[in-house]
Amino acid sequence: MQSYEQSLQQARKFLLEHDDYLVVSHVQPDGDAVSSTLAVGWLLSCLGKKYTMLNEGPIPQRMRYLWHADEIVNLAEGDLPRQYSHVICVDCADFQRVGLTQRFFASDALILNIDHHPTNNGYGYATLIKPDAAATAEILFDLLKMFEVKWDIDIATAIYTGLLTDTGGFRYTNTSSKVMAAVSELLALGVNGPELAETLLEELTLPQVKVLNLALSTLQLSPEGDIAWVSVTPQDMLDCGAENEDLEGIVNYPRNIRGVEVGMLFKVINERAVKVSLRSAGKVDVAALAQVFGGGGHTRAAGARIDATLEEAIPLVLQEVRRHL
Ligand SMILES: [Mn+2]
């Protein structure tokens, strides 16, 4: 087992020794996924390396202000002409999380796996995994320090974005003194903290409020009052004009009810598939729970996809949550 320091050295070597990288993150990218993709891109550009940034889907509107965010190729809109032999995966707990982007990995591609999920299974040629890091952006903060590059407000804003979003605005238990020390440095570089908090955490779109309203109308509570859940259907999404990113944060409502240990959002994908997002108040390790269904995540925030109808999926998950309580 190599130390974190050794992993950083190995990752540094990987970035210096090769060229022409593909940088990818997980499907339905969140703030950490987007900023980690861009932070790696920023570093590679400083090193004079060739690279392409790619995601299976679009970058959420509220993150488009980030450095070169419009350069992340969205597979829903365009294709890449070829495959890559050197791939960097950020914030992906397992290989399948990269989604359709894997079509552009050469069959013998060397993969550098940079991540902070405790459920990361160590795929790839080289790994840089720190399960107690608040965000993949925190690992990139450390990695970028290994290079002689001059930090600017663009990279500082990208890393701050990953830290801000993955700590829920510096409130979750992962908000360590190390995070705050990093934040202090980033603010000194000119990052506009209040503006980012407004854009990323406070501001709501109208479809977001509409879909929240529909979701809350489905609220259910277990007889014991310790499990609460809401659900959203494709029809709800259509009726509200909502995108996937508009569901962000909804799962916190059932979780935040006093006495609730596990809050859940069931999102119907189609007649045979449901995505469940799980949030824990602390007692239950929802990452372990999600793994039962082939998913993963963090101890307090995790998710899984279940091949079943909503009516089948709810009791299945409830039973498993009950077992963990
Ligand atoms: Mn993350």
Coordinates of C-alpha atoms and ligand atoms in Angstrom, one line a residue:
M1 CA 0.0 0.0 0.0
Q2 CA 1.6 3.3 -1.1
S3 CA 1.3 6.4 1.0
Y4 CA -0.5 9.5 -0.1
E5 CA 2.8 11.2 -0.6
Q6 CA 4.0 8.3 -2.9
S7 CA 0.7 8.5 -4.8
L8 CA 1.1 12.2 -5.4
Q9 CA 4.7 11.6 -6.7
Q10 CA 3.4 8.8 -9.0
A11 CA 0.6 11.0 -10.3
R12 CA 3.1 13.8 -10.9
K13 CA 5.4 11.4 -12.9
F14 CA 2.4 10.2 -14.9
L15 CA 1.5 13.8 -15.9
L16 CA 5.1 14.7 -16.8
E17 CA 6.0 11.6 -18.7
H18 CA 3.2 11.4 -21.2
D19 CA 1.3 13.7 -23.5
D20 CA -2.1 13.9 -25.2
Y21 CA -4.4 13.1 -22.3
L22 CA -8.1 12.6 -22.1
V23 CA -9.6 14.1 -18.9
V24 CA -13.0 12.7 -17.8
S25 CA -15.3 12.7 -14.8
H26 CA -18.6 11.0 -13.9
V27 CA -22.0 11.2 -15.6
Q28 CA -24.2 14.0 -14.4
P29 CA -21.2 16.0 -13.2
D30 CA -21.5 18.0 -9.9
G31 CA -19.3 20.9 -8.8
D32 CA -16.4 18.7 -7.8
A33 CA -16.5 16.7 -11.0
V34 CA -16.5 19.8 -13.2
S35 CA -13.8 21.7 -11.2
S36 CA -11.6 18.7 -10.9
T37 CA -11.8 18.1 -14.7
L38 CA -10.9 21.8 -15.3
A39 CA -8.1 21.8 -12.6
V40 CA -6.4 18.9 -14.4
G41 CA -6.9 20.7 -17.7
W42 CA -5.4 23.9 -16.3
L43 CA -2.4 22.1 -15.0
L44 CA -1.8 20.3 -18.3
S45 CA -2.1 23.6 -20.1
C46 CA 0.6 25.1 -17.8
L47 CA 2.8 22.1 -18.5
G48 CA 2.4 22.6 -22.3
K49 CA 0.7 19.3 -22.7
K50 CA -2.0 18.3 -25.2
Y51 CA -5.3 17.3 -23.6
T52 CA -9.0 17.0 -24.2
M53 CA -11.7 17.4 -21.5
L54 CA -14.8 15.2 -21.9
N55 CA -18.0 14.4 -20.2
E56 CA -20.9 12.2 -21.2
G57 CA -23.4 15.0 -20.7
P58 CA -23.6 18.8 -20.4
I59 CA -21.9 20.9 -17.7
P60 CA -24.6 22.4 -15.3
Q61 CA -25.4 26.0 -16.4
R62 CA -24.4 27.4 -13.0
M63 CA -20.8 26.2 -13.5
R64 CA -20.2 27.7 -16.9
Y65 CA -18.3 30.7 -15.5
L66 CA -15.4 28.4 -14.7
W67 CA -12.1 28.6 -16.6
H68 CA -12.6 26.9 -20.0
A69 CA -15.8 25.1 -18.9
D70 CA -17.1 25.5 -22.5
E71 CA -14.2 23.4 -23.7
I72 CA -15.4 20.2 -22.0
V73 CA -16.8 18.2 -24.8
N74 CA -20.3 17.0 -24.2
L75 CA -21.0 13.6 -25.9
A76 CA -24.6 14.4 -26.2
E77 CA -23.6 17.2 -28.7
G78 CA -20.4 16.1 -30.3
D79 CA -18.1 13.2 -30.8
L80 CA -14.4 12.8 -30.6
P81 CA -12.5 11.7 -33.7
R82 CA -10.3 9.1 -32.0
Q83 CA -9.3 7.2 -28.9
Y84 CA -6.7 8.2 -26.3
S85 CA -3.9 6.2 -24.7
H86 CA -3.6 8.3 -21.6
V87 CA -6.7 9.0 -19.5
I88 CA -7.2 10.8 -16.3
C89 CA -10.4 10.0 -14.4
V90 CA -11.4 12.4 -11.6
D91 CA -14.1 12.0 -8.9
C92 CA -15.2 8.5 -10.3
A93 CA -15.5 5.8 -7.6
D94 CA -15.6 3.0 -10.2
F95 CA -14.8 2.7 -13.9
Q96 CA -18.5 2.6 -15.0
R97 CA -19.1 6.1 -13.6
V98 CA -17.3 7.6 -16.6
G99 CA -20.3 6.4 -18.7
L100 CA -20.1 6.6 -22.5
T101 CA -16.8 8.5 -22.4
Q102 CA -15.0 5.1 -22.1
R103 CA -15.6 4.7 -25.9
F104 CA -12.7 7.0 -26.4
F105 CA -10.3 5.1 -24.2
A106 CA -7.9 3.0 -26.2
S107 CA -8.2 -0.7 -25.2
D108 CA -4.7 -0.5 -23.6
A109 CA -5.1 3.0 -22.3
L110 CA -3.1 3.9 -19.1
I111 CA -5.6 5.4 -16.6
L112 CA -4.8 7.7 -13.7
N113 CA -7.6 7.4 -11.2
I114 CA -7.8 10.5 -8.9
D115 CA -10.7 10.3 -6.4
H116 CA -11.9 10.7 -2.8
H117 CA -14.7 8.2 -2.6
P118 CA -14.2 5.5 0.1
T119 CA -15.9 3.1 -2.2
N120 CA -13.3 3.6 -5.0
N121 CA -12.2 0.2 -6.2
G122 CA -8.7 1.2 -7.3
Y123 CA -9.2 0.7 -11.1
G124 CA -6.6 2.1 -13.5
Y125 CA -2.8 2.0 -14.1
A126 CA -2.1 4.5 -11.3
T127 CA -4.2 5.7 -8.4
L128 CA -4.3 8.8 -6.3
I129 CA -7.0 8.2 -3.8
K130 CA -7.6 9.9 -0.5
P131 CA -10.8 8.7 1.1
D132 CA -10.7 11.4 3.8
A133 CA -10.3 14.3 1.4
A134 CA -13.4 16.5 1.3
A135 CA -13.4 16.6 -2.5
T136 CA -11.3 15.5 -5.4
A137 CA -10.5 19.2 -5.7
E138 CA -8.7 18.9 -2.3
I139 CA -6.5 16.2 -3.8
L140 CA -5.8 18.4 -6.8
F141 CA -4.9 21.2 -4.5
D142 CA -2.1 19.0 -3.1
L143 CA -1.1 17.6 -6.6
L144 CA -0.8 21.1 -8.1
K145 CA 1.5 22.1 -5.3
M146 CA 4.0 19.4 -6.6
F147 CA 4.5 21.4 -9.8
E148 CA 6.2 24.7 -10.3
V149 CA 3.2 26.5 -11.8
K150 CA 2.0 30.0 -10.9
W151 CA -1.5 29.8 -9.4
D152 CA -4.0 32.3 -10.6
I153 CA -7.6 33.2 -9.9
D154 CA -8.9 30.8 -12.5
I155 CA -7.4 27.7 -10.8
A156 CA -8.2 29.1 -7.4
T157 CA -11.8 29.5 -8.3
A158 CA -12.0 26.0 -9.8
I159 CA -10.6 24.4 -6.7
Y160 CA -12.7 26.5 -4.4
T161 CA -15.8 25.5 -6.3
G162 CA -15.1 21.8 -5.7
L163 CA -14.5 22.4 -2.0
L164 CA -17.5 24.6 -1.6
T165 CA -20.0 22.2 -3.3
D166 CA -18.7 18.9 -1.9
T167 CA -18.8 20.3 1.7
G168 CA -22.3 21.8 1.2
G169 CA -21.0 25.3 1.7
F170 CA -18.3 24.3 4.3
R171 CA -20.9 22.7 6.6
Y172 CA -20.6 18.9 6.3
T173 CA -18.4 16.8 8.5
N174 CA -15.7 16.7 5.8
T175 CA -15.0 20.4 6.4
S176 CA -11.6 19.8 7.9
S177 CA -9.1 22.3 9.1
K178 CA -7.1 21.3 6.0
V179 CA -10.0 22.4 3.8
M180 CA -10.2 25.7 5.6
A181 CA -6.5 26.3 5.3
A182 CA -6.7 25.6 1.5
V183 CA -9.7 27.9 1.3
S184 CA -7.7 30.6 3.1
E185 CA -5.0 30.4 0.4
L186 CA -7.6 30.4 -2.4
L187 CA -9.4 33.5 -1.0
A188 CA -6.0 35.3 -0.8
L189 CA -5.7 34.6 -4.6
G190 CA -8.8 36.7 -5.1
V191 CA -11.6 34.1 -5.2
N192 CA -15.0 35.7 -4.6
G193 CA -16.5 33.3 -2.0
P194 CA -19.9 35.0 -1.5
E195 CA -20.6 35.3 -5.2
L196 CA -19.8 31.6 -5.7
A197 CA -22.0 30.6 -2.8
E198 CA -24.8 32.6 -4.3
T199 CA -24.4 31.1 -7.8
L200 CA -23.7 27.5 -6.7
L201 CA -25.8 27.0 -3.5
E202 CA -28.4 29.7 -3.1
E203 CA -29.7 30.6 -6.6
L204 CA -32.7 28.5 -7.9
T205 CA -34.1 28.4 -11.4
L206 CA -37.9 28.4 -11.8
P207 CA -38.0 24.7 -13.0
Q208 CA -36.0 23.8 -9.9
V209 CA -38.6 25.3 -7.6
K210 CA -41.4 23.7 -9.6
V211 CA -39.9 20.2 -9.5
L212 CA -39.1 20.7 -5.8
N213 CA -42.8 21.5 -5.2
L214 CA -43.9 18.3 -7.0
A215 CA -41.3 16.2 -5.2
L216 CA -42.4 17.5 -1.8
S217 CA -46.0 16.6 -2.6
T218 CA -44.9 12.9 -2.7
L219 CA -43.2 13.0 0.7
Q220 CA -43.6 9.8 2.7
L221 CA -42.4 9.0 6.2
S222 CA -41.8 5.6 7.8
P223 CA -44.1 4.8 10.8
E224 CA -41.1 5.2 13.1
G225 CA -40.3 8.6 11.6
D226 CA -36.7 7.8 10.8
I227 CA -36.8 7.3 7.1
A228 CA -38.3 9.8 4.7
W229 CA -38.5 9.9 0.9
V230 CA -39.7 11.7 -2.1
S231 CA -39.9 10.7 -5.8
V232 CA -39.8 12.3 -9.2
T233 CA -41.0 10.9 -12.5
P234 CA -40.0 11.7 -16.1
Q235 CA -43.4 13.3 -16.5
D236 CA -42.7 15.6 -13.6
M237 CA -39.5 16.6 -15.2
L238 CA -41.3 17.4 -18.5
D239 CA -44.1 19.3 -16.8
C240 CA -41.5 21.5 -14.9
G241 CA -39.1 21.9 -17.8
A242 CA -36.5 20.5 -15.4
E243 CA -33.1 19.1 -16.1
N244 CA -31.2 16.6 -14.1
E245 CA -29.2 19.3 -12.4
D246 CA -32.5 20.8 -11.1
L247 CA -32.9 17.8 -8.8
E248 CA -29.7 18.8 -6.9
G249 CA -30.5 19.3 -3.2
I250 CA -34.0 18.0 -3.2
V251 CA -32.9 14.9 -1.2
N252 CA -31.9 17.2 1.7
Y253 CA -35.5 18.0 2.4
P254 CA -36.6 14.5 3.6
R255 CA -33.2 14.1 5.3
N256 CA -33.5 17.4 7.2
I257 CA -36.8 16.5 8.9
R258 CA -36.2 16.2 12.7
G259 CA -35.8 12.5 13.7
V260 CA -35.0 11.3 10.2
E261 CA -31.9 9.2 9.9
V262 CA -32.1 8.5 6.1
G263 CA -33.6 10.7 3.5
M264 CA -34.1 9.5 -0.1
L265 CA -34.9 10.8 -3.5
F266 CA -36.2 8.2 -6.1
K267 CA -35.9 9.4 -9.6
V268 CA -37.7 7.2 -12.1
I269 CA -35.5 6.9 -15.2
N270 CA -37.9 4.7 -17.2
E271 CA -40.4 1.8 -16.6
R272 CA -37.6 -0.5 -15.6
A273 CA -35.1 1.7 -13.8
V274 CA -35.0 4.0 -10.8
K275 CA -32.1 6.1 -9.4
V276 CA -32.0 6.5 -5.7
S277 CA -30.1 9.2 -3.9
L278 CA -29.4 8.5 -0.2
R279 CA -28.5 11.0 2.6
S280 CA -27.7 10.0 6.1
A281 CA -28.0 12.1 9.3
G282 CA -25.0 10.2 10.6
K283 CA -26.1 6.8 12.0
V284 CA -26.3 4.9 8.8
D285 CA -23.4 4.4 6.3
V286 CA -25.3 5.0 3.1
A287 CA -22.2 4.2 0.9
A288 CA -22.4 0.7 2.2
L289 CA -26.1 0.6 1.7
A290 CA -25.8 1.9 -1.9
Q291 CA -23.2 -0.8 -2.6
V292 CA -25.8 -3.5 -1.9
F293 CA -27.5 -2.2 -5.0
G294 CA -24.3 -1.8 -7.0
G295 CA -23.9 1.9 -6.3
G296 CA -21.5 3.8 -4.0
G297 CA -20.5 7.2 -2.6
H298 CA -19.8 8.6 0.8
T299 CA -20.9 7.6 4.2
R300 CA -23.5 10.4 4.3
A301 CA -24.3 10.8 0.6
A302 CA -24.5 8.0 -1.8
G303 CA -26.6 6.7 -4.7
A304 CA -27.5 3.6 -6.8
R305 CA -29.4 2.6 -9.8
I306 CA -32.0 -0.1 -9.4
D307 CA -33.5 -2.0 -12.3
A308 CA -37.1 -2.1 -11.1
T309 CA -40.3 0.0 -11.2
L310 CA -40.7 2.7 -8.6
E311 CA -43.3 0.6 -6.8
E312 CA -40.8 -2.3 -6.5
A313 CA -37.8 -0.2 -5.7
I314 CA -39.2 1.7 -2.7
P315 CA -39.9 -1.3 -0.5
L316 CA -36.6 -2.9 -1.6
V317 CA -34.6 0.1 -0.5
L318 CA -36.7 0.6 2.6
Q319 CA -36.0 -2.9 3.8
E320 CA -32.3 -2.5 3.3
V321 CA -32.3 0.9 5.1
R322 CA -34.2 -0.7 8.0
R323 CA -31.6 -3.4 8.2
H324 CA -28.9 -0.7 8.6
L325 CA -30.7 1.3 11.3
Ligands
MN1 MN -16.4 14.7 -5.1

